XYZ file of C-alpha atoms in Angstrom:
331
model
C 39.302 90.719 134.521
C 36.558 88.160 133.975
C 35.234 89.054 130.516
C 31.533 88.431 131.130
C 30.500 92.074 131.572
C 33.087 93.585 129.234
C 32.129 91.026 126.588
C 28.453 91.849 127.051
C 29.217 95.538 126.528
C 31.293 94.835 123.427
C 28.701 92.439 121.979
C 26.020 95.127 122.299
C 27.989 97.249 119.828
C 27.634 96.929 116.045
C 28.928 93.663 114.626
C 32.694 93.386 114.289
C 33.736 93.620 110.663
C 30.727 95.682 109.608
C 31.095 99.219 108.333
C 29.366 100.334 111.505
C 32.089 98.838 113.677
C 35.076 99.660 111.489
C 37.897 101.365 113.319
C 36.836 100.043 116.731
C 39.640 98.178 118.507
C 37.727 95.780 120.737
C 40.822 94.681 122.644
C 41.609 98.308 123.421
C 38.001 98.887 124.450
C 38.192 95.972 126.894
C 41.445 97.326 128.323
C 39.944 100.793 128.733
C 36.896 99.381 130.502
C 39.134 97.420 132.836
C 41.066 100.553 133.811
C 37.803 102.387 134.446
C 36.547 99.450 136.521
C 39.729 99.407 138.599
C 39.304 103.070 139.473
C 35.590 102.686 140.188
C 36.378 99.821 142.548
C 39.185 101.807 144.175
C 36.821 104.714 144.804
C 34.112 102.511 146.265
C 36.580 100.720 148.553
C 37.689 104.126 149.840
C 34.083 104.974 150.631
C 33.823 107.555 147.838
C 30.511 107.671 145.983
C 30.552 107.405 142.209
C 28.974 110.860 141.949
C 32.069 112.246 143.667
C 34.634 109.944 142.064
C 33.719 110.872 138.477
C 34.982 114.425 139.080
C 37.912 113.487 141.344
C 41.286 113.939 139.618
C 42.704 110.974 141.539
C 40.626 108.767 139.225
C 41.762 110.076 135.838
C 40.325 107.243 133.716
C 36.999 107.430 135.503
C 36.818 111.207 135.046
C 37.644 110.881 131.335
C 35.032 108.138 130.865
C 32.359 110.219 132.591
C 33.169 113.366 130.617
C 33.450 111.456 127.349
C 29.979 109.956 127.716
C 28.514 113.409 128.258
C 30.221 114.763 125.153
C 29.159 111.713 123.148
C 25.527 112.698 123.732
C 26.162 115.885 121.744
C 28.367 114.392 119.036
C 26.875 114.157 115.565
C 26.102 110.503 114.870
C 28.491 109.261 112.156
C 26.845 107.954 109.021
C 28.350 104.503 109.663
C 26.585 104.242 113.031
C 23.215 105.560 111.928
C 21.834 102.138 110.851
C 22.676 100.714 114.294
C 21.093 103.691 116.076
C 18.024 103.391 113.849
C 17.717 99.701 114.690
C 17.741 100.109 118.454
C 15.706 103.326 118.349
C 12.848 102.121 116.171
C 10.915 103.795 113.362
C 10.572 107.192 115.039
C 14.326 107.516 115.502
C 15.051 106.065 112.056
C 12.960 108.733 110.355
C 14.979 111.463 112.069
C 18.274 110.182 110.710
C 18.946 111.754 107.295
C 21.002 108.825 106.034
C 18.156 106.428 106.804
C 15.233 108.226 105.213
C 14.001 106.086 102.390
C 16.788 103.567 102.933
C 16.137 99.870 103.248
C 16.413 98.744 106.855
C 18.292 95.731 108.103
C 16.452 92.447 108.485
C 14.010 91.922 111.325
C 16.111 89.026 112.590
C 19.251 91.160 112.866
C 17.298 93.993 114.474
C 15.773 91.638 117.033
C 19.195 90.196 117.816
C 20.737 93.619 118.434
C 17.837 94.770 120.593
C 17.982 91.497 122.508
C 21.678 91.933 123.252
C 21.023 95.378 124.709
C 18.151 94.080 126.831
C 20.287 91.240 128.168
C 23.090 93.701 128.886
C 20.775 95.782 131.085
C 19.729 92.702 133.040
C 23.303 91.433 133.389
C 24.500 94.802 134.652
C 21.852 94.889 137.347
C 22.588 91.365 138.545
C 26.301 92.096 138.792
C 25.847 95.576 140.266
C 23.784 94.249 143.153
C 27.004 92.698 144.438
C 29.034 95.887 144.046
C 29.875 96.229 147.739
C 33.599 95.372 147.770
C 33.120 93.545 151.061
C 30.623 91.109 149.541
C 31.347 90.975 145.828
C 34.112 88.385 146.043
C 37.757 88.597 145.096
C 39.495 90.018 142.054
C 37.492 89.628 138.829
C 34.150 89.450 140.639
C 34.806 92.776 142.334
C 35.794 94.410 139.054
C 32.699 93.099 137.287
C 30.495 94.411 140.063
C 32.202 97.813 140.122
C 31.961 98.229 136.343
C 28.324 97.134 136.317
C 27.445 99.583 139.072
C 29.196 102.372 137.177
C 27.417 101.596 133.904
C 24.022 101.547 135.616
C 24.806 104.925 137.175
C 25.966 106.392 133.862
C 22.890 105.073 132.044
C 20.535 106.778 134.485
C 22.633 109.932 134.566
C 22.635 110.292 130.771
C 18.850 109.959 130.585
C 18.461 112.580 133.310
C 20.791 114.889 131.397
C 18.528 114.579 128.361
C 15.507 115.454 130.503
C 17.221 118.434 132.121
C 18.717 119.710 128.866
C 15.418 119.511 126.994
C 14.500 122.899 128.467
C 16.268 125.661 130.381
C 14.165 125.193 133.516
C 16.511 123.070 135.644
C 19.612 125.144 134.942
C 17.640 128.366 135.418
C 17.000 127.134 138.960
C 20.723 126.689 139.599
C 20.893 122.989 138.742
C 23.941 121.684 136.908
C 25.542 118.472 135.672
C 26.980 117.645 139.088
C 23.535 118.023 140.632
C 22.300 115.420 138.167
C 25.235 113.146 139.016
C 24.240 113.271 142.676
C 20.575 112.563 141.920
C 21.378 109.668 139.591
C 23.759 108.056 142.059
C 21.364 108.418 144.995
C 18.602 106.620 143.095
C 20.844 103.912 141.648
C 22.467 103.197 145.009
C 19.100 103.000 146.765
C 17.486 100.743 144.159
C 20.463 98.412 143.915
C 19.812 97.660 147.575
C 16.195 96.711 146.809
C 16.022 92.908 146.293
C 12.505 93.009 144.833
C 13.723 95.033 141.867
C 15.295 91.944 140.335
C 12.210 89.761 140.652
C 9.699 88.749 138.005
C 9.410 90.801 134.834
C 10.588 94.067 136.391
C 13.131 95.886 134.212
C 15.501 97.575 136.676
C 16.939 100.282 134.420
C 13.591 101.860 133.399
C 12.574 101.822 137.069
C 15.797 103.605 138.012
C 15.318 106.191 135.261
C 11.735 106.818 136.411
C 12.870 107.172 140.023
C 15.604 109.542 138.924
C 13.115 111.651 136.971
C 10.904 111.984 140.042
C 13.922 112.924 142.159
C 14.914 115.504 139.546
C 11.441 117.048 139.746
C 11.605 117.139 143.560
C 15.008 118.781 143.419
C 13.687 121.414 141.008
C 10.735 122.153 143.306
C 13.091 122.643 146.246
C 15.202 125.011 144.179
C 12.121 127.066 143.301
C 11.451 127.608 146.993
C 15.084 128.417 147.749
C 15.257 130.999 144.957
C 12.386 132.937 146.490
C 14.935 134.119 149.044
C 17.401 135.617 146.539
C 17.254 138.815 144.526
C 15.727 139.132 141.080
C 19.162 140.030 139.709
C 20.534 136.676 140.872
C 17.580 134.827 139.388
C 18.034 136.643 136.075
C 21.726 135.719 136.040
C 20.779 132.051 136.401
C 18.228 132.355 133.600
C 20.762 134.049 131.314
C 23.346 131.344 131.949
C 20.762 128.634 131.329
C 19.802 130.174 127.981
C 23.454 130.478 126.983
C 24.228 126.866 127.895
C 21.181 125.671 125.974
C 22.267 127.644 122.914
C 25.787 126.231 123.101
C 24.434 122.665 123.228
C 22.839 123.191 119.816
C 26.234 123.793 118.195
C 28.641 121.264 116.746
C 30.491 119.652 119.626
C 33.938 121.245 119.060
C 32.427 124.738 118.838
C 30.184 124.034 121.805
C 33.101 123.049 124.043
C 35.435 125.795 122.821
C 32.868 128.578 123.099
C 31.677 127.394 126.502
C 35.264 127.823 127.646
C 35.704 131.168 125.874
C 32.518 132.468 127.530
C 33.358 130.963 130.926
C 33.172 134.354 132.631
C 29.537 134.776 131.623
C 28.821 131.280 132.918
C 30.442 131.925 136.289
C 33.326 129.545 135.610
C 37.089 129.724 135.152
C 38.509 129.782 131.646
C 41.042 127.086 130.713
C 43.931 127.159 128.280
C 42.683 125.532 125.090
C 45.490 122.960 125.130
C 44.438 121.881 128.628
C 40.825 121.845 127.485
C 41.738 119.638 124.533
C 43.430 117.153 126.837
C 40.374 117.111 129.102
C 37.784 116.821 126.289
C 39.257 114.498 123.620
C 35.866 113.404 122.281
C 35.244 116.992 121.213
C 38.699 118.312 120.387
C 41.063 115.449 119.583
C 43.113 116.064 116.443
C 42.554 119.828 116.243
C 45.596 122.100 116.097
C 45.894 125.130 118.342
C 45.383 127.349 115.315
C 42.249 125.472 114.281
C 40.781 125.778 117.775
C 41.538 129.506 117.933
C 39.914 130.001 114.534
C 36.788 128.128 115.610
C 36.505 130.307 118.697
C 36.911 133.487 116.654
C 34.388 132.443 114.004
C 32.014 131.123 116.642
C 32.030 134.367 118.606
C 31.157 136.312 115.464
C 28.437 133.844 114.521
C 26.770 134.007 117.941
C 26.345 137.760 117.506
C 24.139 137.068 114.475
C 20.876 135.194 113.989
C 20.747 131.465 114.895
C 20.818 130.579 111.190
C 24.455 131.731 111.160
C 25.525 129.651 114.165
C 27.817 126.612 113.685
C 24.990 124.215 114.468
C 25.014 120.452 114.000
C 24.479 119.278 110.437
C 23.509 115.771 111.540
C 21.557 114.808 114.664
C 23.286 113.837 117.873
C 21.992 111.171 120.230
C 20.709 113.982 122.443
C 18.516 115.275 119.611
C 16.944 111.856 119.102
C 16.365 111.170 122.799
C 14.955 114.657 123.327
C 12.498 114.176 120.468
C 11.496 110.774 121.844
C 10.786 112.275 125.276
C 8.632 114.993 123.746
C 6.518 112.382 121.936
C 6.089 110.100 124.966
Protein backbone atom coordinates (compact mmCIF):
# COMPACT_ATOMS: atom_id res chain seq x y z
CA UNK A 1 0.00 0.00 0.00
CA UNK A 2 1.31 3.45 -0.85
CA UNK A 3 2.41 4.81 2.54
CA UNK A 4 1.31 8.43 2.09
CA UNK A 5 -1.90 8.20 4.13
CA UNK A 6 -0.72 5.56 6.59
CA UNK A 7 2.46 7.56 7.16
CA UNK A 8 0.42 10.72 7.73
CA UNK A 9 -1.66 8.90 10.34
CA UNK A 10 1.42 7.51 12.07
CA UNK A 11 3.23 10.87 12.00
CA UNK A 12 0.26 12.52 13.73
CA UNK A 13 0.89 10.27 16.74
CA UNK A 14 3.36 11.14 19.51
CA UNK A 15 6.99 11.10 18.44
CA UNK A 16 8.58 7.68 18.10
CA UNK A 17 10.99 7.03 20.94
CA UNK A 18 9.22 9.34 23.38
CA UNK A 19 7.59 8.03 26.52
CA UNK A 20 4.28 8.95 24.95
CA UNK A 21 4.85 6.61 22.03
CA UNK A 22 6.56 3.78 23.89
CA UNK A 23 5.09 0.38 23.21
CA UNK A 24 3.58 1.41 19.87
CA UNK A 25 4.70 -0.85 17.01
CA UNK A 26 4.43 1.45 14.01
CA UNK A 27 5.01 -1.33 11.50
CA UNK A 28 2.17 -3.30 13.06
CA UNK A 29 -0.02 -0.20 13.03
CA UNK A 30 0.62 0.26 9.30
CA UNK A 31 -0.22 -3.39 8.67
CA UNK A 32 -3.44 -3.12 10.67
CA UNK A 33 -4.48 0.00 8.77
CA UNK A 34 -3.82 -1.76 5.49
CA UNK A 35 -6.07 -4.67 6.46
CA UNK A 36 -8.80 -2.24 7.48
CA UNK A 37 -8.38 -0.37 4.19
CA UNK A 38 -8.64 -3.59 2.19
CA UNK A 39 -11.94 -4.44 3.83
CA UNK A 40 -13.28 -0.90 3.46
CA UNK A 41 -12.44 -1.01 -0.24
CA UNK A 42 -14.00 -4.47 -0.59
CA UNK A 43 -17.22 -3.22 1.00
CA UNK A 44 -17.39 -0.14 -1.19
CA UNK A 45 -16.75 -2.16 -4.36
CA UNK A 46 -19.65 -4.43 -3.37
CA UNK A 47 -21.88 -1.38 -3.04
CA UNK A 48 -22.08 -1.63 0.75
CA UNK A 49 -22.05 1.66 2.64
CA UNK A 50 -19.50 2.14 5.40
CA UNK A 51 -22.32 2.57 7.93
CA UNK A 52 -23.41 -0.98 7.10
CA UNK A 53 -19.96 -2.49 6.62
CA UNK A 54 -18.68 -1.52 10.09
CA UNK A 55 -21.21 -3.89 11.68
CA UNK A 56 -21.02 -6.61 9.01
CA UNK A 57 -19.22 -9.74 10.24
CA UNK A 58 -17.84 -10.36 6.75
CA UNK A 59 -15.47 -7.45 7.41
CA UNK A 60 -13.94 -8.55 10.72
CA UNK A 61 -11.04 -6.07 10.77
CA UNK A 62 -13.33 -3.19 9.88
CA UNK A 63 -15.82 -4.15 12.60
CA UNK A 64 -13.02 -4.41 15.18
CA UNK A 65 -11.58 -1.03 14.14
CA UNK A 66 -14.98 0.64 14.40
CA UNK A 67 -15.76 -0.89 17.79
CA UNK A 68 -12.27 -0.19 19.11
CA UNK A 69 -12.51 3.51 18.29
CA UNK A 70 -15.79 3.75 20.18
CA UNK A 71 -14.30 2.07 23.23
CA UNK A 72 -11.19 4.25 23.01
CA UNK A 73 -13.40 7.30 23.59
CA UNK A 74 -14.26 5.92 27.04
CA UNK A 75 -10.81 4.62 27.96
CA UNK A 76 -8.95 6.50 30.67
CA UNK A 77 -6.14 8.45 29.03
CA UNK A 78 -2.81 6.90 30.09
CA UNK A 79 -0.44 9.21 31.90
CA UNK A 80 2.11 8.81 29.08
CA UNK A 81 -0.35 10.17 26.51
CA UNK A 82 -1.67 13.06 28.57
CA UNK A 83 1.02 15.56 27.44
CA UNK A 84 0.17 14.82 23.79
CA UNK A 85 -3.57 15.18 24.43
CA UNK A 86 -2.94 18.42 26.32
CA UNK A 87 -0.91 19.77 23.41
CA UNK A 88 -3.53 19.19 20.75
CA UNK A 89 -6.41 20.11 23.06
CA UNK A 90 -5.09 23.43 24.32
CA UNK A 91 -5.16 25.04 27.76
CA UNK A 92 -8.74 24.11 28.61
CA UNK A 93 -8.09 20.42 28.02
CA UNK A 94 -4.68 20.58 29.71
CA UNK A 95 -6.19 21.90 32.93
CA UNK A 96 -8.58 18.95 33.06
CA UNK A 97 -5.78 16.40 32.95
CA UNK A 98 -4.58 15.66 36.50
CA UNK A 99 -1.05 14.78 35.42
CA UNK A 100 -0.70 18.13 33.66
CA UNK A 101 -1.92 20.50 36.34
CA UNK A 102 0.98 22.66 37.34
CA UNK A 103 3.33 20.76 35.04
CA UNK A 104 5.59 22.50 32.57
CA UNK A 105 4.24 22.18 29.04
CA UNK A 106 6.22 21.22 25.99
CA UNK A 107 7.76 23.94 23.87
CA UNK A 108 5.61 26.09 21.62
CA UNK A 109 7.56 24.87 18.60
CA UNK A 110 6.84 21.21 19.35
CA UNK A 111 3.20 21.98 20.09
CA UNK A 112 2.82 23.87 16.81
CA UNK A 113 4.44 21.01 14.92
CA UNK A 114 2.08 18.41 16.39
CA UNK A 115 -0.99 20.54 15.76
CA UNK A 116 0.21 21.21 12.23
CA UNK A 117 0.60 17.51 11.50
CA UNK A 118 -2.99 16.88 12.58
CA UNK A 119 -4.28 19.75 10.46
CA UNK A 120 -2.40 18.48 7.42
CA UNK A 121 -3.73 14.98 8.07
CA UNK A 122 -7.32 16.26 7.92
CA UNK A 123 -6.65 17.99 4.61
CA UNK A 124 -4.83 14.98 3.14
CA UNK A 125 -7.66 12.65 4.12
CA UNK A 126 -10.23 14.82 2.39
CA UNK A 127 -8.21 15.10 -0.82
CA UNK A 128 -7.72 11.34 -0.98
CA UNK A 129 -11.28 10.51 0.09
CA UNK A 130 -12.77 12.54 -2.73
CA UNK A 131 -11.44 9.85 -5.06
CA UNK A 132 -12.85 6.98 -3.01
CA UNK A 133 -15.13 5.66 -5.75
CA UNK A 134 -13.36 2.41 -6.73
CA UNK A 135 -14.25 3.07 -10.37
CA UNK A 136 -12.34 6.36 -10.42
CA UNK A 137 -9.71 6.14 -7.70
CA UNK A 138 -7.11 4.32 -9.79
CA UNK A 139 -5.53 0.93 -9.34
CA UNK A 140 -4.12 -0.81 -6.30
CA UNK A 141 -2.46 1.56 -3.81
CA UNK A 142 -4.51 4.56 -4.95
CA UNK A 143 -7.74 2.71 -4.27
CA UNK A 144 -6.57 1.63 -0.82
CA UNK A 145 -5.50 5.16 0.09
CA UNK A 146 -8.86 6.51 -1.00
CA UNK A 147 -10.80 3.83 0.87
CA UNK A 148 -8.83 4.35 4.09
CA UNK A 149 -9.17 8.13 3.84
CA UNK A 150 -12.91 7.88 3.33
CA UNK A 151 -13.19 5.56 6.33
CA UNK A 152 -11.16 7.86 8.59
CA UNK A 153 -13.25 10.88 7.62
CA UNK A 154 -16.40 8.90 8.42
CA UNK A 155 -15.03 7.72 11.76
CA UNK A 156 -13.92 11.24 12.71
CA UNK A 157 -17.40 12.65 12.14
CA UNK A 158 -19.06 9.67 13.80
CA UNK A 159 -16.96 9.99 16.96
CA UNK A 160 -17.79 13.68 17.33
CA UNK A 161 -21.49 12.91 16.89
CA UNK A 162 -21.22 10.21 19.54
CA UNK A 163 -19.83 12.78 21.96
CA UNK A 164 -22.73 15.11 21.19
CA UNK A 165 -25.34 12.38 21.59
CA UNK A 166 -23.76 10.94 24.74
CA UNK A 167 -23.49 14.32 26.44
CA UNK A 168 -27.13 13.95 27.51
CA UNK A 169 -29.75 11.20 27.54
CA UNK A 170 -32.02 12.98 25.05
CA UNK A 171 -31.08 11.19 21.82
CA UNK A 172 -31.16 7.70 23.30
CA UNK A 173 -34.39 8.49 25.15
CA UNK A 174 -35.90 9.08 21.72
CA UNK A 175 -34.81 5.64 20.52
CA UNK A 176 -31.57 6.74 18.87
CA UNK A 177 -28.54 4.48 19.13
CA UNK A 178 -24.96 4.12 17.91
CA UNK A 179 -26.04 2.64 14.59
CA UNK A 180 -28.35 5.59 14.02
CA UNK A 181 -25.34 7.85 14.45
CA UNK A 182 -23.31 5.71 12.05
CA UNK A 183 -25.99 6.19 9.40
CA UNK A 184 -26.16 9.95 9.96
CA UNK A 185 -22.38 10.37 9.88
CA UNK A 186 -22.01 8.35 6.69
CA UNK A 187 -24.85 10.16 4.91
CA UNK A 188 -23.24 13.55 5.59
CA UNK A 189 -19.69 12.45 4.77
CA UNK A 190 -20.76 10.76 1.54
CA UNK A 191 -22.77 13.80 0.43
CA UNK A 192 -20.03 16.32 1.24
CA UNK A 193 -17.27 14.28 -0.36
CA UNK A 194 -19.21 14.71 -3.59
CA UNK A 195 -19.19 18.51 -3.17
CA UNK A 196 -16.19 19.92 -5.12
CA UNK A 197 -16.46 23.37 -3.52
CA UNK A 198 -15.69 21.92 -0.10
CA UNK A 199 -12.03 21.59 -1.01
CA UNK A 200 -11.63 25.14 -2.26
CA UNK A 201 -10.04 28.13 -0.55
CA UNK A 202 -9.64 28.11 3.21
CA UNK A 203 -12.58 25.80 3.90
CA UNK A 204 -11.73 23.08 6.43
CA UNK A 205 -13.73 20.04 5.30
CA UNK A 206 -13.82 18.09 8.57
CA UNK A 207 -15.37 20.86 10.72
CA UNK A 208 -17.95 21.42 7.97
CA UNK A 209 -18.80 17.71 7.97
CA UNK A 210 -19.10 17.66 11.77
CA UNK A 211 -21.39 20.71 11.67
CA UNK A 212 -23.53 19.12 8.96
CA UNK A 213 -23.69 15.93 10.98
CA UNK A 214 -24.77 17.83 14.08
CA UNK A 215 -27.61 19.46 12.16
CA UNK A 216 -28.66 16.08 10.76
CA UNK A 217 -28.57 14.63 14.28
CA UNK A 218 -30.90 17.40 15.47
CA UNK A 219 -33.28 16.78 12.56
CA UNK A 220 -33.30 13.08 13.30
CA UNK A 221 -34.11 13.77 16.95
CA UNK A 222 -36.99 16.06 15.97
CA UNK A 223 -38.43 13.35 13.72
CA UNK A 224 -38.19 10.85 16.55
CA UNK A 225 -40.08 13.21 18.86
CA UNK A 226 -42.98 13.25 16.41
CA UNK A 227 -42.89 9.49 15.92
CA UNK A 228 -42.95 8.83 19.66
CA UNK A 229 -46.20 10.75 20.01
CA UNK A 230 -47.83 7.69 18.47
CA UNK A 231 -46.58 5.18 21.06
CA UNK A 232 -47.67 4.54 24.63
CA UNK A 233 -46.24 6.27 27.67
CA UNK A 234 -44.95 2.90 28.90
CA UNK A 235 -42.84 2.53 25.76
CA UNK A 236 -41.51 6.07 26.10
CA UNK A 237 -40.62 5.44 29.74
CA UNK A 238 -38.77 2.26 28.77
CA UNK A 239 -36.66 4.26 26.32
CA UNK A 240 -35.94 6.89 28.97
CA UNK A 241 -34.94 4.23 31.51
CA UNK A 242 -32.58 2.57 29.04
CA UNK A 243 -31.06 5.93 28.14
CA UNK A 244 -30.39 6.73 31.80
CA UNK A 245 -28.84 3.30 32.34
CA UNK A 246 -26.57 3.60 29.31
CA UNK A 247 -25.48 7.07 30.40
CA UNK A 248 -24.65 5.77 33.87
CA UNK A 249 -22.65 2.87 32.45
CA UNK A 250 -20.59 5.26 30.29
CA UNK A 251 -19.35 6.98 33.45
CA UNK A 252 -17.71 3.77 34.69
CA UNK A 253 -14.24 2.46 33.97
CA UNK A 254 -14.29 0.90 30.52
CA UNK A 255 -14.00 -2.78 31.56
CA UNK A 256 -16.84 -2.43 34.07
CA UNK A 257 -18.88 -0.43 31.59
CA UNK A 258 -18.65 -3.13 28.91
CA UNK A 259 -19.13 -6.05 31.30
CA UNK A 260 -22.11 -4.54 33.10
CA UNK A 261 -23.75 -3.43 29.87
CA UNK A 262 -23.64 -7.07 28.84
CA UNK A 263 -24.80 -8.34 32.24
CA UNK A 264 -27.76 -5.93 32.12
CA UNK A 265 -28.53 -6.63 28.46
CA UNK A 266 -32.08 -7.72 29.27
CA UNK A 267 -32.90 -4.31 30.72
CA UNK A 268 -31.42 -2.68 27.63
CA UNK A 269 -33.47 -4.79 25.23
CA UNK A 270 -30.43 -6.69 23.95
CA UNK A 271 -29.09 -10.24 23.99
CA UNK A 272 -26.51 -11.20 26.58
CA UNK A 273 -23.20 -12.63 25.34
CA UNK A 274 -20.83 -15.11 26.95
CA UNK A 275 -18.08 -13.06 28.55
CA UNK A 276 -15.37 -14.90 26.60
CA UNK A 277 -17.10 -13.96 23.34
CA UNK A 278 -17.50 -10.42 24.62
CA UNK A 279 -13.80 -10.25 25.43
CA UNK A 280 -12.91 -11.33 21.91
CA UNK A 281 -15.25 -8.69 20.47
CA UNK A 282 -14.10 -5.84 22.77
CA UNK A 283 -10.32 -6.19 23.23
CA UNK A 284 -9.76 -2.50 23.97
CA UNK A 285 -11.87 -2.92 27.10
CA UNK A 286 -11.22 -6.50 28.17
CA UNK A 287 -7.92 -7.74 26.74
CA UNK A 288 -5.77 -9.51 29.33
CA UNK A 289 -8.53 -10.14 31.88
CA UNK A 290 -9.11 -13.71 33.06
CA UNK A 291 -12.59 -15.19 33.17
CA UNK A 292 -12.46 -15.07 36.95
CA UNK A 293 -11.45 -11.41 36.94
CA UNK A 294 -14.31 -10.51 34.59
CA UNK A 295 -16.84 -12.42 36.70
CA UNK A 296 -15.60 -10.66 39.83
CA UNK A 297 -15.90 -7.24 38.19
CA UNK A 298 -19.47 -8.01 37.18
CA UNK A 299 -20.36 -9.16 40.69
CA UNK A 300 -18.76 -6.15 42.38
CA UNK A 301 -20.19 -3.80 39.79
CA UNK A 302 -23.74 -5.06 40.28
CA UNK A 303 -23.45 -4.49 44.02
CA UNK A 304 -21.95 -1.04 43.53
CA UNK A 305 -24.72 0.09 41.17
CA UNK A 306 -27.27 -0.64 43.89
CA UNK A 307 -25.59 2.00 46.06
CA UNK A 308 -24.96 5.72 45.64
CA UNK A 309 -22.89 6.91 42.64
CA UNK A 310 -19.93 7.54 44.95
CA UNK A 311 -19.60 3.75 45.28
CA UNK A 312 -19.63 3.06 41.53
CA UNK A 313 -16.43 1.91 39.76
CA UNK A 314 -16.09 5.24 37.98
CA UNK A 315 -13.09 6.45 36.01
CA UNK A 316 -10.20 7.73 38.10
CA UNK A 317 -8.67 9.62 35.18
CA UNK A 318 -10.53 11.41 32.38
CA UNK A 319 -11.28 9.72 29.09
CA UNK A 320 -11.24 11.51 25.76
CA UNK A 321 -15.04 11.58 25.93
CA UNK A 322 -14.89 13.57 29.18
CA UNK A 323 -12.62 16.18 27.63
CA UNK A 324 -14.60 16.52 24.40
CA UNK A 325 -17.88 16.70 26.32
CA UNK A 326 -16.53 19.49 28.52
CA UNK A 327 -15.25 21.34 25.45
CA UNK A 328 -18.69 21.15 23.81
CA UNK A 329 -20.36 22.50 26.93
CA UNK A 330 -18.03 25.52 26.95
CA UNK A 331 -18.41 26.30 23.23
